Tab-separated table of C-alpha atoms and ligand atoms in Angstrom:
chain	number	residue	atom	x	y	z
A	1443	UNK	CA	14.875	17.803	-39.428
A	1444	UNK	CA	17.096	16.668	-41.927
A	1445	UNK	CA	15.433	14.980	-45.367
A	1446	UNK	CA	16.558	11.234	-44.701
A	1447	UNK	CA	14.559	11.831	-41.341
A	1448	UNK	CA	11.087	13.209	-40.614
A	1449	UNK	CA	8.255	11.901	-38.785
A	1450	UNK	CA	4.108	11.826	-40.346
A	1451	UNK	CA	1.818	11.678	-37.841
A	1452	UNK	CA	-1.069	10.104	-39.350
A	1453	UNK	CA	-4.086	9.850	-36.672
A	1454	UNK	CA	-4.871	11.442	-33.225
A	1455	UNK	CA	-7.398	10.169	-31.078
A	1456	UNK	CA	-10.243	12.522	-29.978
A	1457	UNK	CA	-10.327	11.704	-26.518
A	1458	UNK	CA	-6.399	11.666	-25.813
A	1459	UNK	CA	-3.329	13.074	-26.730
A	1460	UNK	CA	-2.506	9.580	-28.750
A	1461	UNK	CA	-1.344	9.727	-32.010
A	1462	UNK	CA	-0.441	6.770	-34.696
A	1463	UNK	CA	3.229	8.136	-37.365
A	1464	UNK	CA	6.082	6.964	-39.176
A	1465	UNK	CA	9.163	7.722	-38.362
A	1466	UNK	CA	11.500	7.609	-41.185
A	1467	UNK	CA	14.913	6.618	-40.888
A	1468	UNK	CA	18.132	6.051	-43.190
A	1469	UNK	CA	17.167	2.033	-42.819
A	1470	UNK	CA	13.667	2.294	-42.942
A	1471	UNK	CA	10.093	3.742	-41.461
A	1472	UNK	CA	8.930	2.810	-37.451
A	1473	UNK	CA	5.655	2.200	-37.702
A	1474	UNK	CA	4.650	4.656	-34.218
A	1475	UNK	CA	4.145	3.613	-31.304
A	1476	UNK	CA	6.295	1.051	-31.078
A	1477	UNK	CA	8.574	-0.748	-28.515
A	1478	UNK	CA	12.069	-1.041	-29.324
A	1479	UNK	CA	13.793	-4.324	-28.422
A	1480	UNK	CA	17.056	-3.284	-26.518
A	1481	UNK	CA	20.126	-5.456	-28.139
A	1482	UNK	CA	22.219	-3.399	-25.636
A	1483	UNK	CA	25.923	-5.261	-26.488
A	1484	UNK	CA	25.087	-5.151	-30.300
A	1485	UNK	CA	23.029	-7.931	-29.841
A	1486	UNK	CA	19.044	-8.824	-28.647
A	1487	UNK	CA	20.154	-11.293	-26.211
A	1488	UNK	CA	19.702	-15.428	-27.332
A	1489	UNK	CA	17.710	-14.037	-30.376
A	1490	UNK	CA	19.281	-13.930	-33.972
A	1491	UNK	CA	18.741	-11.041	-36.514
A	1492	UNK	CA	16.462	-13.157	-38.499
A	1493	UNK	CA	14.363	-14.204	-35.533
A	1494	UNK	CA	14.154	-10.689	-34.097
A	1495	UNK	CA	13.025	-9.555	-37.737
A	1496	UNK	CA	9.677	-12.257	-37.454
A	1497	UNK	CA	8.721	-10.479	-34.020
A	1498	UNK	CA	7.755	-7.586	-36.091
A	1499	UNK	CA	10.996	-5.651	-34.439
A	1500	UNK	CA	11.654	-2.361	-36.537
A	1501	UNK	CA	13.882	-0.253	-34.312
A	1502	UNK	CA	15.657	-1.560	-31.953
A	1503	UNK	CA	18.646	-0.199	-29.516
A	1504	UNK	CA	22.436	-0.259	-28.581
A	1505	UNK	CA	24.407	0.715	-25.639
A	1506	UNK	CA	27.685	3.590	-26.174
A	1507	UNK	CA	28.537	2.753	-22.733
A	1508	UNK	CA	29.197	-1.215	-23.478
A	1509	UNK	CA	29.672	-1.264	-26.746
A	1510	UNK	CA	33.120	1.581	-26.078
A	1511	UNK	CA	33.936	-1.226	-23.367
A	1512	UNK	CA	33.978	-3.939	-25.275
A	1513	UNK	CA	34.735	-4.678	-28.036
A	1514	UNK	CA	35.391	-0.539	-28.868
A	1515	UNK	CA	33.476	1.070	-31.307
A	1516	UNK	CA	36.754	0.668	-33.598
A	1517	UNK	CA	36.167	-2.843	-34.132
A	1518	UNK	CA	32.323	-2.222	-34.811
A	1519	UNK	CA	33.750	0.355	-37.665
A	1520	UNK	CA	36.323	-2.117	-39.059
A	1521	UNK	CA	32.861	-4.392	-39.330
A	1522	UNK	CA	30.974	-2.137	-41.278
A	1523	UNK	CA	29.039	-0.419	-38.588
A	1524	UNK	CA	26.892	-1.153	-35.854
A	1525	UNK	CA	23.955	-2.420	-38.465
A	1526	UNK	CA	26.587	-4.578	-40.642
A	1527	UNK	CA	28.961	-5.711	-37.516
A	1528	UNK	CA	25.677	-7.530	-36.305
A	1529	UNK	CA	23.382	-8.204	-39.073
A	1530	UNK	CA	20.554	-6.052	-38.166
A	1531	UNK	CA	19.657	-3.868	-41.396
A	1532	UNK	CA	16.739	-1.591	-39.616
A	1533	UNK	CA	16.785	1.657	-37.405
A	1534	UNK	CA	19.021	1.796	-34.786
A	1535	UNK	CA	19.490	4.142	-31.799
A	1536	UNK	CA	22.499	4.247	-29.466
A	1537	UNK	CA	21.971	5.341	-26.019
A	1538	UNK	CA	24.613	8.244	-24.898
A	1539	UNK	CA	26.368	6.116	-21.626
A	1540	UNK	CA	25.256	8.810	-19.288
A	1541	UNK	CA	22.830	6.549	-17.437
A	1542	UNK	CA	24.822	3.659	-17.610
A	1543	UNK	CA	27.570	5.049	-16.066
A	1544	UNK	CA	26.067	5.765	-13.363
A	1545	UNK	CA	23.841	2.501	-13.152
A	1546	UNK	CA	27.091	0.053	-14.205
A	1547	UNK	CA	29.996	1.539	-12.991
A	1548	UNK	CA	31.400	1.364	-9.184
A	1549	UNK	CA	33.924	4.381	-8.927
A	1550	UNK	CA	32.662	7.572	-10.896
A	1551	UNK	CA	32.852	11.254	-10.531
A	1552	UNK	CA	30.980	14.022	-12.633
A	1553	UNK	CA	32.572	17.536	-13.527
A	1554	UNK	CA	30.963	20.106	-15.547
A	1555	UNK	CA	33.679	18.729	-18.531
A	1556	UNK	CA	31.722	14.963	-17.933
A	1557	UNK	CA	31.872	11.506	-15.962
A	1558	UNK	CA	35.542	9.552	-15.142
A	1559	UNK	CA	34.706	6.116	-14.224
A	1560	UNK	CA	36.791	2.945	-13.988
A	1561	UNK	CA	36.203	0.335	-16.438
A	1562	UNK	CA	34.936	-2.783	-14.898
A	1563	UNK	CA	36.583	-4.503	-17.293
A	1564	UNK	CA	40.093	-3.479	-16.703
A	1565	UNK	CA	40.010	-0.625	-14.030
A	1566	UNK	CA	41.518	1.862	-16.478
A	1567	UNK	CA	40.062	5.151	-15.940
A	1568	UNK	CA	38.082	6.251	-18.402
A	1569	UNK	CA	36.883	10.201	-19.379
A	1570	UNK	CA	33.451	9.816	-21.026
A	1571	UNK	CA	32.644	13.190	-21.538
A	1572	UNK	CA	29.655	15.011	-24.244
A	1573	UNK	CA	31.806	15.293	-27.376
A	1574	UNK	CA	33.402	11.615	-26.362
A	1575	UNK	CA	30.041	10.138	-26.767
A	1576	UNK	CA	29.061	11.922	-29.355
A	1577	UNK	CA	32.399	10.774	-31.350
A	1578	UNK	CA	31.873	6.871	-30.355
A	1579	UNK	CA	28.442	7.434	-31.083
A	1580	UNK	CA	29.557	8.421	-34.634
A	1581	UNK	CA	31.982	6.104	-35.215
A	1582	UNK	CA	29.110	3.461	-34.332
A	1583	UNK	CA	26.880	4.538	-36.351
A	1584	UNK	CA	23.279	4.132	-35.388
A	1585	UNK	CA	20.375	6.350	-37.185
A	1586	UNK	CA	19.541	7.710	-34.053
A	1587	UNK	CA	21.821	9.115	-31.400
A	1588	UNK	CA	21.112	10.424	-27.689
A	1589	UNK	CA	22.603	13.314	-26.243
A	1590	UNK	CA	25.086	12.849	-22.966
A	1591	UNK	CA	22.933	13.654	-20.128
A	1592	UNK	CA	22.566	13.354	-16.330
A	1593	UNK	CA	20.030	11.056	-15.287
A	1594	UNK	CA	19.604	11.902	-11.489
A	1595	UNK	CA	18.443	9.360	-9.571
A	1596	UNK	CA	15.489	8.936	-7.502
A	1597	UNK	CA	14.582	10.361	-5.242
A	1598	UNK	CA	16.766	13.294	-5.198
A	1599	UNK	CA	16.278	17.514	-3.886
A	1600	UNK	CA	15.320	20.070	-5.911
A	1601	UNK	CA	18.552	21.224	-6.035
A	1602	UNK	CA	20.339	17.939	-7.597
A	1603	UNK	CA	17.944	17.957	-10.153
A	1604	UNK	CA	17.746	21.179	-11.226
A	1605	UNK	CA	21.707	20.709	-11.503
A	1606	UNK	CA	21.999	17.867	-13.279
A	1607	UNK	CA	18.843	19.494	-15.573
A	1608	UNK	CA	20.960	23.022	-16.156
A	1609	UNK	CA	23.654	20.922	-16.618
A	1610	UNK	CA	22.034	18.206	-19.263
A	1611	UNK	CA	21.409	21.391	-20.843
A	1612	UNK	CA	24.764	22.856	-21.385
A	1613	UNK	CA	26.333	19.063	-22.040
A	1614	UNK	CA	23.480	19.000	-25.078
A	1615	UNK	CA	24.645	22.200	-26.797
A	1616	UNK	CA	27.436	20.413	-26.681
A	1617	UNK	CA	26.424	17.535	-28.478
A	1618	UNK	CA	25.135	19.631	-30.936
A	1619	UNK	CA	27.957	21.256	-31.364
A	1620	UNK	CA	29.872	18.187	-31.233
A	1621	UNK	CA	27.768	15.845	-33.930
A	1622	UNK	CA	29.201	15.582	-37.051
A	1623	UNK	CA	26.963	13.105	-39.384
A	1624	UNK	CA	24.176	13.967	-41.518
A	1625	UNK	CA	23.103	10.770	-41.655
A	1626	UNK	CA	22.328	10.351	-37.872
A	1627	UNK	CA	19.737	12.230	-35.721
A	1628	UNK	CA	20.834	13.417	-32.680
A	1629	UNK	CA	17.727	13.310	-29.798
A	1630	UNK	CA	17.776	15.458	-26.788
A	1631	UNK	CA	16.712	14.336	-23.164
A	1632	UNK	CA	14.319	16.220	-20.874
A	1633	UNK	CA	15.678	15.804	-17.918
A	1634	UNK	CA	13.982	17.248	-14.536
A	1635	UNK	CA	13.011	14.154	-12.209
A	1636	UNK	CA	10.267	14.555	-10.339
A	1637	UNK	CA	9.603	18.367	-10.613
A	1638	UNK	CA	7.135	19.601	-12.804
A	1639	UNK	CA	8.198	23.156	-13.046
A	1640	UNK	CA	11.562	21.732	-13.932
A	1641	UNK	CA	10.109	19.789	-16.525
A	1642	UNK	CA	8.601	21.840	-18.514
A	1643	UNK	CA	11.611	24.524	-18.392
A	1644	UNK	CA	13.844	21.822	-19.475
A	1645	UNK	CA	11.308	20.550	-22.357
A	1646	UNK	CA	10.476	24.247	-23.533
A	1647	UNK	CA	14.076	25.285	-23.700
A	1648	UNK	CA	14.950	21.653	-25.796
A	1649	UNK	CA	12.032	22.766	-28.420
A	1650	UNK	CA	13.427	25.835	-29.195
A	1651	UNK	CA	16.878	23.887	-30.758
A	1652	UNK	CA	14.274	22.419	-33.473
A	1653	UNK	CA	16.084	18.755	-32.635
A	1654	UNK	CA	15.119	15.796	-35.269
A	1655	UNK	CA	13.404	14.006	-32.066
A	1656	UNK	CA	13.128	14.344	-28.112
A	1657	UNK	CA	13.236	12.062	-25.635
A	1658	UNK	CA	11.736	11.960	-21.975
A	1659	UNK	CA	15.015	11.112	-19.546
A	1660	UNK	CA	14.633	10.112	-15.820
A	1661	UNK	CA	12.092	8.119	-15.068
A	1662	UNK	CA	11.645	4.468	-14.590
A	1663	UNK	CA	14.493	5.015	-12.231
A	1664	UNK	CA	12.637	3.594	-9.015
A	1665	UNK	CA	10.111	6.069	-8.977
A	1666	UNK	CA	6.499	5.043	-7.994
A	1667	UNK	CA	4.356	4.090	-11.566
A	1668	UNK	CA	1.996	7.052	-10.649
A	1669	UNK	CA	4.814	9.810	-10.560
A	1670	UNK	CA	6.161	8.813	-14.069
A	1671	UNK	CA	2.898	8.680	-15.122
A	1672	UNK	CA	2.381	12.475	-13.804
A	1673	UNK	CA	5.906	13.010	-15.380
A	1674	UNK	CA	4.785	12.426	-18.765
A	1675	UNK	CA	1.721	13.823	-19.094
A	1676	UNK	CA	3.010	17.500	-18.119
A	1677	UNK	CA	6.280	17.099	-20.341
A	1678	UNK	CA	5.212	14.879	-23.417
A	1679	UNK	CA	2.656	17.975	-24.955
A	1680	UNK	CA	5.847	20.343	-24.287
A	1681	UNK	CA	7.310	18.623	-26.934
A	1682	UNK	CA	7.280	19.771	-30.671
A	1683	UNK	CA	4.075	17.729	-31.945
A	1684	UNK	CA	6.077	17.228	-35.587
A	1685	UNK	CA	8.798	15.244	-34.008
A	1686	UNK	CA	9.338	11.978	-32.706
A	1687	UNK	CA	8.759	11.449	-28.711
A	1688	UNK	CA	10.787	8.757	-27.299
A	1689	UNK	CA	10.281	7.366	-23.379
A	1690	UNK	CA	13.419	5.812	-22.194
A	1691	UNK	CA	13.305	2.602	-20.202
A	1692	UNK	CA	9.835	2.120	-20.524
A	1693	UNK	CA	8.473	-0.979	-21.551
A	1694	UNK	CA	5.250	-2.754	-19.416
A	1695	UNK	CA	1.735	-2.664	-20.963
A	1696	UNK	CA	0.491	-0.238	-18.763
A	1697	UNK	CA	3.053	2.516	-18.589
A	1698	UNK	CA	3.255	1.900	-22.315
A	1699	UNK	CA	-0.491	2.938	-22.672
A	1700	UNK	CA	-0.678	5.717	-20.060
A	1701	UNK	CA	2.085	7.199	-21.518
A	1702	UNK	CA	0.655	6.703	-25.297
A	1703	UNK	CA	-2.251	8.421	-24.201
A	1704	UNK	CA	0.317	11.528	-23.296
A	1705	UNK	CA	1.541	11.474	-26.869
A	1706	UNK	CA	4.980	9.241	-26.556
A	1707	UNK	CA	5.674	7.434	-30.087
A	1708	UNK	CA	8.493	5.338	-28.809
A	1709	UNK	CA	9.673	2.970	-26.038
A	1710	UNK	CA	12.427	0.443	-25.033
A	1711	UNK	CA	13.151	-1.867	-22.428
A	1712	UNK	CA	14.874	-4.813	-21.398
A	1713	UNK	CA	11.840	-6.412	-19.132
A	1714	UNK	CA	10.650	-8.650	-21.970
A	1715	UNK	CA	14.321	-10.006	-22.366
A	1716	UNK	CA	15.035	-9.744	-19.168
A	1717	UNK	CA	12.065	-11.067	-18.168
A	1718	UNK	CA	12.451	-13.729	-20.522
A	1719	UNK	CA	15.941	-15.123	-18.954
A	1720	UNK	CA	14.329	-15.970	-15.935
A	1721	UNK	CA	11.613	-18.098	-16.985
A	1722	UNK	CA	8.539	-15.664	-17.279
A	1723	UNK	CA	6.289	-15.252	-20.384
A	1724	UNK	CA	4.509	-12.195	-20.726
A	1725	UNK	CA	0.698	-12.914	-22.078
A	1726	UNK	CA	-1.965	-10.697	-22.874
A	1727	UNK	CA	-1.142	-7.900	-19.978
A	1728	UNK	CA	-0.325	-10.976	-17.533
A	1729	UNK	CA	2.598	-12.158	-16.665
A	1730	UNK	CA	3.562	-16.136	-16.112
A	1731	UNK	CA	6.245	-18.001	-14.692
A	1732	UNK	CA	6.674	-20.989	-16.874
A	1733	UNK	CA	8.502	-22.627	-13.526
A	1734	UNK	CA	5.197	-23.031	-11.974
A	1735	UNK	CA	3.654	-26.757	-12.038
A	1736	UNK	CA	0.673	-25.399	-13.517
A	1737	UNK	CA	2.190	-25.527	-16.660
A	1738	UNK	CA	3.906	-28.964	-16.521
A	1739	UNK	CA	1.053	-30.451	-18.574
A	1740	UNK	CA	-0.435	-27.700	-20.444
A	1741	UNK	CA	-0.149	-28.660	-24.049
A	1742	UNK	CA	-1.669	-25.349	-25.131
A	1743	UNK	CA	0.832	-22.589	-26.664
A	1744	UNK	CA	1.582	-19.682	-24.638
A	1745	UNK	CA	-1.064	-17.789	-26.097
A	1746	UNK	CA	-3.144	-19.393	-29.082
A	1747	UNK	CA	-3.901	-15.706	-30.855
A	1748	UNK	CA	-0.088	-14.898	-30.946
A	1749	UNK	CA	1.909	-15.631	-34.618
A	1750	UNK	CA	5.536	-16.082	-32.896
A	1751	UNK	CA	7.352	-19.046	-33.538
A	1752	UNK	CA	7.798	-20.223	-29.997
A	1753	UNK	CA	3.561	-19.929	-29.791
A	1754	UNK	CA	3.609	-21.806	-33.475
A	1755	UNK	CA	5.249	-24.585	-32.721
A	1756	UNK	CA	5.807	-25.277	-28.693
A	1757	UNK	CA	3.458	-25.448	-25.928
A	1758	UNK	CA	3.288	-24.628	-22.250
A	1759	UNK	CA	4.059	-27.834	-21.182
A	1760	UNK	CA	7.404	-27.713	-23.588
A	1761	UNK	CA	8.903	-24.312	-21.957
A	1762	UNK	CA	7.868	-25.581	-19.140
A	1763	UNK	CA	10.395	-28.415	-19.186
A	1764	UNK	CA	12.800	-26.584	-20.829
A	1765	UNK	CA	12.841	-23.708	-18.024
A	1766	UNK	CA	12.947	-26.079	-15.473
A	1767	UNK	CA	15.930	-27.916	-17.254
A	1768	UNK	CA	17.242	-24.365	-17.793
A	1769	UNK	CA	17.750	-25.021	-21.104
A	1770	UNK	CA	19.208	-22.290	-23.464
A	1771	UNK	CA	16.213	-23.050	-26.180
A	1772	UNK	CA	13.754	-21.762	-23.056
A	1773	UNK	CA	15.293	-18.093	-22.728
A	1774	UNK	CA	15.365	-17.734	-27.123
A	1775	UNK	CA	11.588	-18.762	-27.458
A	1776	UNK	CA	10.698	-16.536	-24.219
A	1777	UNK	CA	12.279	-13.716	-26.268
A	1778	UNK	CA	10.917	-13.890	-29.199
A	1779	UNK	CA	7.538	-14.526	-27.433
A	1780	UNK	CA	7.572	-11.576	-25.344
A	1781	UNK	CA	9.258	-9.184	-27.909
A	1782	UNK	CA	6.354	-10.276	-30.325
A	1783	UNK	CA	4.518	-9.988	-27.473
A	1784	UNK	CA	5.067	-6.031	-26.501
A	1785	UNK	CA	5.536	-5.292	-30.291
A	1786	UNK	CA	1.991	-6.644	-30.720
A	1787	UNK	CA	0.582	-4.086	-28.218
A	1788	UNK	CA	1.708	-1.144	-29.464
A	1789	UNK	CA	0.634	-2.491	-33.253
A	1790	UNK	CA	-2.575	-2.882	-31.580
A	1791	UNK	CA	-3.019	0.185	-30.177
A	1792	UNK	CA	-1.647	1.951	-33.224
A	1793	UNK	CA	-4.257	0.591	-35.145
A	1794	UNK	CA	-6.915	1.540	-32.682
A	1795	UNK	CA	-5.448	4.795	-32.537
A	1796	UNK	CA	-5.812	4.977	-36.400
A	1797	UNK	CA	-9.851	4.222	-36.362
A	1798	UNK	CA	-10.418	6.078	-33.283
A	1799	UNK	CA	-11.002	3.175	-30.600
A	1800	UNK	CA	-8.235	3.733	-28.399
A	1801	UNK	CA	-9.844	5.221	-25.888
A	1802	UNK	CA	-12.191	2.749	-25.778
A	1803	UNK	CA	-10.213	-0.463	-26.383
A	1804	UNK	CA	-7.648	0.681	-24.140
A	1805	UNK	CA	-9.126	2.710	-21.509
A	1806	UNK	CA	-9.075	0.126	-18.967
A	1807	UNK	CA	-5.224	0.202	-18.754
A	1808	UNK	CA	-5.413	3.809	-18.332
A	1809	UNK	CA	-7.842	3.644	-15.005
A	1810	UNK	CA	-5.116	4.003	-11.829
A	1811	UNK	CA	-6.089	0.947	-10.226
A	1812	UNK	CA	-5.996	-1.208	-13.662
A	1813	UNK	CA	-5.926	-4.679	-11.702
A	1814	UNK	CA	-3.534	-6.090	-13.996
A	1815	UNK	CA	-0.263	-4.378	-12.574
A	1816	UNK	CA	2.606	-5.230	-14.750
B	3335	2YY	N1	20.542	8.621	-21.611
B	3335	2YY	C1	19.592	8.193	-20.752
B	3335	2YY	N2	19.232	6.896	-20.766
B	3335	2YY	C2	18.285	6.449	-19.886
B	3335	2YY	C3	17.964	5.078	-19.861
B	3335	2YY	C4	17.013	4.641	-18.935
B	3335	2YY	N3	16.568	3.378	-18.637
B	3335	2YY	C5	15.690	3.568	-17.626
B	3335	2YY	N4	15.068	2.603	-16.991
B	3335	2YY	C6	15.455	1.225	-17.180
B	3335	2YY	C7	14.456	0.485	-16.431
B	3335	2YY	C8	14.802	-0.916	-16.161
B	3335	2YY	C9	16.122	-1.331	-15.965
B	3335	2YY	C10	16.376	-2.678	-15.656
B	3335	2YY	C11	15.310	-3.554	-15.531
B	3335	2YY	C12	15.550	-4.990	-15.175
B	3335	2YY	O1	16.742	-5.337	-14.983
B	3335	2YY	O2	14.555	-5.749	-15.085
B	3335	2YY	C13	13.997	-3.112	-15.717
B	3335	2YY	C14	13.755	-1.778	-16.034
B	3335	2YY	N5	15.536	4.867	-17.279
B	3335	2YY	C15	16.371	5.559	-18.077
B	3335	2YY	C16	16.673	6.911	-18.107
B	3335	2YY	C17	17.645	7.363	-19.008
B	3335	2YY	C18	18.058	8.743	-19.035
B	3335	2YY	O3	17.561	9.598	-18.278
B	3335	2YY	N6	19.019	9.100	-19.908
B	3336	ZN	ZN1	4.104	-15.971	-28.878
């Protein structure tokens, strides 16, 4: 791994394959694990830079697919950069468009040479291919890059996966090949749905390139919460222990845990945001919809133990009203609430990680029938 990046892991826990690092990046250290907010169109939806920065955010994510859309990563160049164009000064990763091609986009065909879709925006057909994203992911400029990969979906043979693995394979030396900053880390994807054999080829074979970080591809694609959990814990100790392990599209308490537990450092995911938009707080492993009449005269905050500014200064009651009213105001303090909220977790178990009690403390969410299913 390059100087400006390297990753100090700082505490395991005895009883797990959990461990507590720092990442370091170009704009600063991630505090491991940690959930990454996911400001897919250069932005963390209805939350400003300076409100994202109070829910303890450090890292936090960017999508190549949308951002090439619209407005073009030329424009986010002539601004300075993805970190100057919107105001965020932190770590950033950019996601490789591979995914959301296929999740976004109506007509699309994959060749060996990469994915032609049609832009939804203006039907022109457009060639994303490995070196393509890697160029737009450049010109971007996030700290932290992902490789082009195919993220088959679920369920899907044997022989579709191992395809689109052999093939995420080739498409990363690529990449590599392909990657021309110093300044950015390019992560590879471990690809291999649900096939454990698979798996562990794939994640074997990505070790051996000595990449500044790895990341566990296709899951939380519709798959039942017991297979990814399976998923994870055969291909997360595969991975090269002094580098950073990222789970993509992961982001509820207890797959965060479980998947801790298997040695994964970082997460994203839009649930809290998403979440969020339609009127649901997430509190203490529960989730609430604020909708509900329960709440119409609770004057209590969402959660009296939480420091964000929507549980500082509004209650229940409040974002109550202001979901029913669908006010705008309801879907920025359900943000920052449930970003603070998810960030909070993973600070938690960090720290329990770093005096040995996560096991303990957090051995409930690790049971399979954990009654509190996100
Ligand atoms: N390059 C690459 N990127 C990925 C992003 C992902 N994101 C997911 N899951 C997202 C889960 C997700 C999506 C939407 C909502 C909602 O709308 O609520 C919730 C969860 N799985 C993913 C897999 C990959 C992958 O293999 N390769
Ligand atoms: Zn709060």
């Amino acid at each position: 791994m390059s100087a400006i990046f390297s990753f100090q892991s700082l505490a395991r826990c005895s009883q797990t394959k959990a461990r507590a690092g720092v990442f370091f990046t170009p704009h600063g250290p991630v505090e491991t694990p940690r959930f990454m907010p996911v400001g897919t169109l250069a932005n963390v939806k209805t939350v400003t830079p300076a409100q994202l920065q109070d829910t303890g955010a450090q890292m936090i994510l960017s999508n190549t697919y949308h951002l090439h859309l619209q407005p073009g990563e030329a424009i986010v160049a002539g601004g300075g950069g993805l970190h100057k164009f919107m105001g965020w000064n932190g770590p950033m990763l950019t996601d490789s468009g591979g995914f959301q091609v296929f999740s976004l986009s109506e007509m699309r065909k994959i060749s060996e040479e990469g994915v032609k879709f049609r832009s939804p925006h203006d039907g022109q057909i457009i060639n994303l291919t490995p070196e393509r994203s890697i160029e737009i992911q450049n010109t971007l400029g996030a700290d932290v890059i992902m490789a082009f990969d195919e993220c088959p979906p679920y369920p899907a043979t044997r022989q579709e996966v191992e395809a689109a693995t052999n093939r995420t394979y080739r498409w990363l030396e690529r990449c590599i090949m392909a990657h021309q900053r110093g300044d950015q880390a390019l992560f590879g994807i471990v690809q291999g749905g649900v096939y454990l054999d698979l798996r562990s080829q794939a994640a074997v074979a990505l070790a051996k390139l000595d990449l500044p970080g790895y990341a566990i591809g296709g899951v939380s694609v519709g798959e039942p919460p017991e297979l990814m959990a399976q998923i994870v814990k055969a291909t997360a100790p595969l991975l090269p222990p002094e580098k950073p392990r990222y789970l993509m599209g992961v982001g509820t308490y207890r797959e965060m845990a479980i998947a801790i537990a298997s040695g994964i450092d970082l997460f994203d995911c839009v649930i809290p945001t998403r979440w969020a938009r339609h009127g649901t707080a997430m509190v203490q492993g529960d989730r609430w919809n604020l909708k509900n009449a329960k709440f119409r005269e609770d004057f209590a905050p969402l959660d009296e133990t939480c420091p964000c500014y929507a549980c500082q200064n509004f209650s229940r009651a409040y974002i109550s009203h202001l979901v029913r009213s669908q006010e705008i105001l309801a879907y920025t303090l359900l943000s920052i609430h449930n970003i603070t909220e998810l960030i909070r977790f993973t600070q938690k178990i960090r720290e329990s990680i770093l005096s040995d009690r996560f096991a303990t403390e957090f051995g409930h969410w690790l049971e399979a029938d954990s009654e509190q299913r996100d």
